[in-house]
Coordinates of C-alpha atoms in Angstrom, one line a residue:
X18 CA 0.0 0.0 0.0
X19 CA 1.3 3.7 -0.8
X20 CA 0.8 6.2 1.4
X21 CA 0.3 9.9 0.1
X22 CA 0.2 13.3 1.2
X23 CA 0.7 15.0 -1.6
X24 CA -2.7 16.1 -3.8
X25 CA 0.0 16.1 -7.2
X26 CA 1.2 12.8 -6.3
X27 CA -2.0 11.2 -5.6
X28 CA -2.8 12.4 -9.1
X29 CA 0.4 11.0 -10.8
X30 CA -0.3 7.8 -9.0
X31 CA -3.8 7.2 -10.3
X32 CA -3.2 8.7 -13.6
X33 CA -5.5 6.7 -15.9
X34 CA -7.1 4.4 -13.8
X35 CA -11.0 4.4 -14.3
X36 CA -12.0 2.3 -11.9
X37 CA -11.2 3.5 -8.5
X38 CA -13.4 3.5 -5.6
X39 CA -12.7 5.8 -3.0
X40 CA -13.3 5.1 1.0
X41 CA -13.0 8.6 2.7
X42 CA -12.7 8.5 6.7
X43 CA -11.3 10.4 9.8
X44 CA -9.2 7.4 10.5
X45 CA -9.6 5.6 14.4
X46 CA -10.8 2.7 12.0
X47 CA -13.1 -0.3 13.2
X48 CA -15.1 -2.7 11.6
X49 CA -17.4 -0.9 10.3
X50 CA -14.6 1.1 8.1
X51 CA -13.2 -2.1 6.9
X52 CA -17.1 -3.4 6.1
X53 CA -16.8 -0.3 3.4
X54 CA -13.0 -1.3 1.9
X55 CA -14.4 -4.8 1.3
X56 CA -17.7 -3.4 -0.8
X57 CA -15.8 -1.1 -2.2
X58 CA -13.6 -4.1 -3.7
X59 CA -16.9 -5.3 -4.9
X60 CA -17.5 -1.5 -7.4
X61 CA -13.9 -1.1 -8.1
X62 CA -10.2 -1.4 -8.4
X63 CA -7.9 0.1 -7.3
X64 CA -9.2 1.0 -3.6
X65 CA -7.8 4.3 -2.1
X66 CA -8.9 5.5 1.2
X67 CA -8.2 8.3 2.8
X68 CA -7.6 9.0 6.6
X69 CA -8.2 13.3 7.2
X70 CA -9.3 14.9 10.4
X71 CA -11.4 17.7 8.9
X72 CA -11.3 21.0 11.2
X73 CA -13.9 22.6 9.1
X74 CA -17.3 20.0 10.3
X75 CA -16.0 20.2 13.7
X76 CA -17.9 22.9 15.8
X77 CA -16.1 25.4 18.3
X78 CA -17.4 23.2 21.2
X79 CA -16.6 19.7 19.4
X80 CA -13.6 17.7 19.7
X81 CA -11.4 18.1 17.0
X82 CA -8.4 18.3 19.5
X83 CA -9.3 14.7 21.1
X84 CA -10.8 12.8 18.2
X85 CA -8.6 9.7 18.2
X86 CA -5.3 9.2 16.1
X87 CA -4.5 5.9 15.3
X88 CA -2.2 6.5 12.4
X89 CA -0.2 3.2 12.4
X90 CA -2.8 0.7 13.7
X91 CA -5.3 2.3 10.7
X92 CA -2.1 1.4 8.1
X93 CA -1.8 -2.1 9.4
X94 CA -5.7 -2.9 9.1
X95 CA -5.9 -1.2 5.5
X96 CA -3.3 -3.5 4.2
X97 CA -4.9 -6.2 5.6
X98 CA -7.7 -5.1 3.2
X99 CA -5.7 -4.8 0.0
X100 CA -6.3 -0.9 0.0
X101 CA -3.6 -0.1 -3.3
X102 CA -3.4 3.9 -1.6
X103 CA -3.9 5.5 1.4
X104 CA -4.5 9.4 0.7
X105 CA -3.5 10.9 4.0
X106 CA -3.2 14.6 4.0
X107 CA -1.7 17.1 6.5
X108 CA -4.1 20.2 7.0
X109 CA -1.1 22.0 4.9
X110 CA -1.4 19.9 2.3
X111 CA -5.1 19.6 1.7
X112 CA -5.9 23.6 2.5
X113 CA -2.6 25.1 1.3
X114 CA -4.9 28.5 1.8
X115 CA -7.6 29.0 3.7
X116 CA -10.7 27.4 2.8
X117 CA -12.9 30.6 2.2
X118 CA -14.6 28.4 -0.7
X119 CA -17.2 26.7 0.3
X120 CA -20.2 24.1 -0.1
X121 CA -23.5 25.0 1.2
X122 CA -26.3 22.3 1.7
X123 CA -29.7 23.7 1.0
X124 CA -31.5 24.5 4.5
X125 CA -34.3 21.9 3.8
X126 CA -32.1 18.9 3.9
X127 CA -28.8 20.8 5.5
X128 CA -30.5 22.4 8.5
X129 CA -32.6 19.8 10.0
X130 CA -31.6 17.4 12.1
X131 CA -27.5 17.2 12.8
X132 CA -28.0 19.9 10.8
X133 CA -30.1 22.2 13.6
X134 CA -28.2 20.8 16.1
X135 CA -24.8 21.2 14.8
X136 CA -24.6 24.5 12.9
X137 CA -22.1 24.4 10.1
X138 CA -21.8 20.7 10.4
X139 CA -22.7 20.0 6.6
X140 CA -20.7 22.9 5.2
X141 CA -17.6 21.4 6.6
X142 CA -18.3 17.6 5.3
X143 CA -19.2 18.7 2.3
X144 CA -16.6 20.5 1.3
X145 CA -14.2 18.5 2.2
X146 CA -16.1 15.4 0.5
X147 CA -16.0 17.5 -2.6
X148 CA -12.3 18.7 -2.5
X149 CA -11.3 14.9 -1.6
X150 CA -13.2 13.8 -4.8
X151 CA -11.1 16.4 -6.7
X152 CA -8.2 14.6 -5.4
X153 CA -9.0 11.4 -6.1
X154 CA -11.4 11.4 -8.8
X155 CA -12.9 8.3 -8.1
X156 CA -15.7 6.5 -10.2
X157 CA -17.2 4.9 -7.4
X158 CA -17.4 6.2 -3.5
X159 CA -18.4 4.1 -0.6
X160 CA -20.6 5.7 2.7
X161 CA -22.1 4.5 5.3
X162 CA -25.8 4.5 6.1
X163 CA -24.8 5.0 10.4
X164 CA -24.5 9.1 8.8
X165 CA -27.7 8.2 6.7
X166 CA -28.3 12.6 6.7
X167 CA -24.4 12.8 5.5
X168 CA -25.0 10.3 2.6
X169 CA -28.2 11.6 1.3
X170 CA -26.5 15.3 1.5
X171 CA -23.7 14.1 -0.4
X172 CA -26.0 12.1 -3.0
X173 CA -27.1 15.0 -3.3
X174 CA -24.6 17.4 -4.1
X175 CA -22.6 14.6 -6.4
X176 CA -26.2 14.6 -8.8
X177 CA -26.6 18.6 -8.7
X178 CA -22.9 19.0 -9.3
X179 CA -22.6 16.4 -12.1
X180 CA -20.1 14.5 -10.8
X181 CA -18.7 11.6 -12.4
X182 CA -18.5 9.4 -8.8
X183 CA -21.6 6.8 -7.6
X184 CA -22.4 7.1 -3.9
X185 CA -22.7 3.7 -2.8
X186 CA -24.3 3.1 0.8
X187 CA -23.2 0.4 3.0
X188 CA -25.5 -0.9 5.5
X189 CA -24.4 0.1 9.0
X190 CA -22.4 -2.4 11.0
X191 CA -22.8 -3.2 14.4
X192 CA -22.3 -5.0 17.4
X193 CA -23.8 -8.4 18.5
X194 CA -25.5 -6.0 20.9
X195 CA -27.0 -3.5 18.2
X196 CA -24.7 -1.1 18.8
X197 CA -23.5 1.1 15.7
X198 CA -20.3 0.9 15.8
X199 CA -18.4 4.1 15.5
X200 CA -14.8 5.7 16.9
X201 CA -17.1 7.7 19.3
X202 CA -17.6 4.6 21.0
X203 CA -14.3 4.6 22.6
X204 CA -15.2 7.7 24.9
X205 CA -17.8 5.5 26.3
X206 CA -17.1 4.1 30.1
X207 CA -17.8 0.7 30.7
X208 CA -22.0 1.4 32.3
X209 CA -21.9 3.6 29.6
X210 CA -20.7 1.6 26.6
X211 CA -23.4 -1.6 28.5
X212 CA -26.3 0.9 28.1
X213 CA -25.6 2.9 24.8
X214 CA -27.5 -0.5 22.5
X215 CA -30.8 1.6 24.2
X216 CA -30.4 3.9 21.3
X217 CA -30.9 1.3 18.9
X218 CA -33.7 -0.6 20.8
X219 CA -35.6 2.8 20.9
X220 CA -35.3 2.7 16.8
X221 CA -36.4 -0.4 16.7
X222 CA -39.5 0.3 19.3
X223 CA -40.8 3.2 17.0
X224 CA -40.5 1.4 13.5
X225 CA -42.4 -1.4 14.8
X226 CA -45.1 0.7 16.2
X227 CA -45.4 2.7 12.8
X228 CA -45.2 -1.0 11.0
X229 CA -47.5 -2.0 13.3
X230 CA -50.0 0.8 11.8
X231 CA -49.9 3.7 14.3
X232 CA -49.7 6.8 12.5
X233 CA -48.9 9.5 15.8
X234 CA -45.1 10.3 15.1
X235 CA -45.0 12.6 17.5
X236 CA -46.5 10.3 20.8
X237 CA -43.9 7.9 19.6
X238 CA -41.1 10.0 19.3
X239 CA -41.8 11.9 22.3
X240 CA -42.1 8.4 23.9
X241 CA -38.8 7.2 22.8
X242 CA -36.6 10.4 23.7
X243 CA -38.8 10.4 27.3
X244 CA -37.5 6.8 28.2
X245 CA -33.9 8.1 26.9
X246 CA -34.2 10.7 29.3
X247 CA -35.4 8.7 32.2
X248 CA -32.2 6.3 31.7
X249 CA -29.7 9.5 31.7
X250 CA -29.0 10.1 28.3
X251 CA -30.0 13.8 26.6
X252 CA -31.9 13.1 23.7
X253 CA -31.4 15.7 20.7
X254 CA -33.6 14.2 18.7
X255 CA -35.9 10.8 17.5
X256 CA -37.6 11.7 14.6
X257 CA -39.4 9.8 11.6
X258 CA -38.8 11.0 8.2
X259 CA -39.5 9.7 4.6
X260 CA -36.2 8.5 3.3
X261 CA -36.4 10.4 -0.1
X262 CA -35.8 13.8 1.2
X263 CA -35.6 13.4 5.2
X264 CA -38.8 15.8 5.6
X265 CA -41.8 14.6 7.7
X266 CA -44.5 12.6 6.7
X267 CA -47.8 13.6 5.8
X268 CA -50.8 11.9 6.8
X269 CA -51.2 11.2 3.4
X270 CA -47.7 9.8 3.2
X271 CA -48.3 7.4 5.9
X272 CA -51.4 6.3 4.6
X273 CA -49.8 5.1 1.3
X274 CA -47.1 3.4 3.0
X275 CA -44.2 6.1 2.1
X276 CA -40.7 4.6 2.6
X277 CA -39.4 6.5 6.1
X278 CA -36.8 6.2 8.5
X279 CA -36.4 7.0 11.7
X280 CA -33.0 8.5 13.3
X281 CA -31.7 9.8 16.6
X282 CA -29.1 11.5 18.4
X283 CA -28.3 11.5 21.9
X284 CA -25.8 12.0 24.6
X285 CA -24.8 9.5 27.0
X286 CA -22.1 11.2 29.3
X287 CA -20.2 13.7 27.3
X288 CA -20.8 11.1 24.2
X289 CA -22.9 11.8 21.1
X290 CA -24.3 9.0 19.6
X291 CA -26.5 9.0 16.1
X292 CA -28.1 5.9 14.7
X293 CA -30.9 5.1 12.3
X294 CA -33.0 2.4 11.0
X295 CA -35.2 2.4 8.0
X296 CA -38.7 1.3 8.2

């Protein structure tokens, strides 16, 4: 596996492939990363992934400073998966200048959600996400449902854009427990980390009450963040929407059996979690 800093070598390197599929993460990899290097395999060749903490999506209260660095144990575990480059980028070399360019979600899909609750959020990913692809000009890119707001943004701004890059989503992977796995998880405390599957069994209480017919979103997502809130956590939000364009469901909707999803966010400790689960 090559590893890369450099934007003009990365290009040399892939010059005419037409094939590549490109894995773009924060590093701190787990199995759920590697679960996207082995689809990826499945759209492509060569795999590159890249491994960039990226300042801009992180907000002035957010953890940029403490977000786990795993540089050498991430190497090891991509070559295990037969990754042909590793893009990994110094802040100097992947915003020589500042970044005063910038992608802007529109406020209907961008400001809802992680959106409302953390302002800027999408700007950051999604200018980085775009930048990367100008890098690596991939054919195919793998993401993961666990951000299920990220990938449809992203989706999104690949098809208005006119991008030559397919969004593939990879279901989310988790533990035997339920748990999504994510590098967040490692802030978790033991009681903590034994109570976070709650998230995820909340999901699952609210898609089978709306698959079991009942149409009151709002009792059962009140229900859901109340019993968060009873166990400790602080629930930001539960929330079913319809999975084409994350807005809520009309009656109307729900009567002709619109595709939705529910997802949540909450803190346990000083931990945010987010999860989904399609209905």
């Amino acid at each position: 596996m090559k590893i890369i800093s450099s934007i003009d070598e990365l290009r040399d390197q892939l010059r005419g492939q037409l094939r590549t599929v490109f894995v773009p993460t924060m590093g701190n990899l787990h199995e759920g990363h590697l679960s996207l290097m082995r689809l990826a395999r499945k759209h492509g060749d060569p795999i590159v992934a890249s491994i960039f903490i990226n300042r801009l999506q992180f907000g002035p209260n957010e953890d940029f400073e403490k977000y786990p660095r795993t540089f050498a144990a991430d190497v090891e575990k991509l070559e295990k998966e037969g990754v042909y480059v590793l893009f990994a980028p110094a802040e100097k070399d992947l915003y020589p200048e500042p970044q005063e360019f910038r992608v802007q979600p529109p406020d209907d899909i961008g400001g809802i959600l992680e959106g409302e609750f953390r302002p800027g959020f999408f700007n950051g990913v999604t200018t980085v996400v775009l930048k990367l692809f100008s890098c690596v000009q991939p054919r195919v890119a793998v993401f993961g449902k666990k951000d299920y707001q990220q990938l449809m943004i992203i989706r999104n701004m690949a098809r208005q854009f006119s991008l030559p890059t397919e969004i593939i989503a990879a279901e989310t992977f988790r533990a035997e427990d339920g748990l999504a796995l994510s590098s967040r998880n490692g802030y978790l405390n033991t009681a903590q980390r034994a109570e976070a599957p709650t998230l995820y069994a909340q999901l699952n209480a609210v898609a089978d009450a709306v698959r079991g017919g009942s149409h009151d979103l709002a009792q059962l997502e009140k229900s859901a963040m109340d019993t968060l809130a009873a166990r400790g956590w602080q629930p930001d939000y539960i929330s079913v929407r319809k999975r084409i364009n994350l807005q809520a469901p009309s009656a109307q909707d729900l009567a002709q059996n619109e595709a939705l999803v529910v997802l949540a966010a909450a803190k346990i400790g000083n931990t945010r979690l987010i999860d989904n689960l399609e209905i």
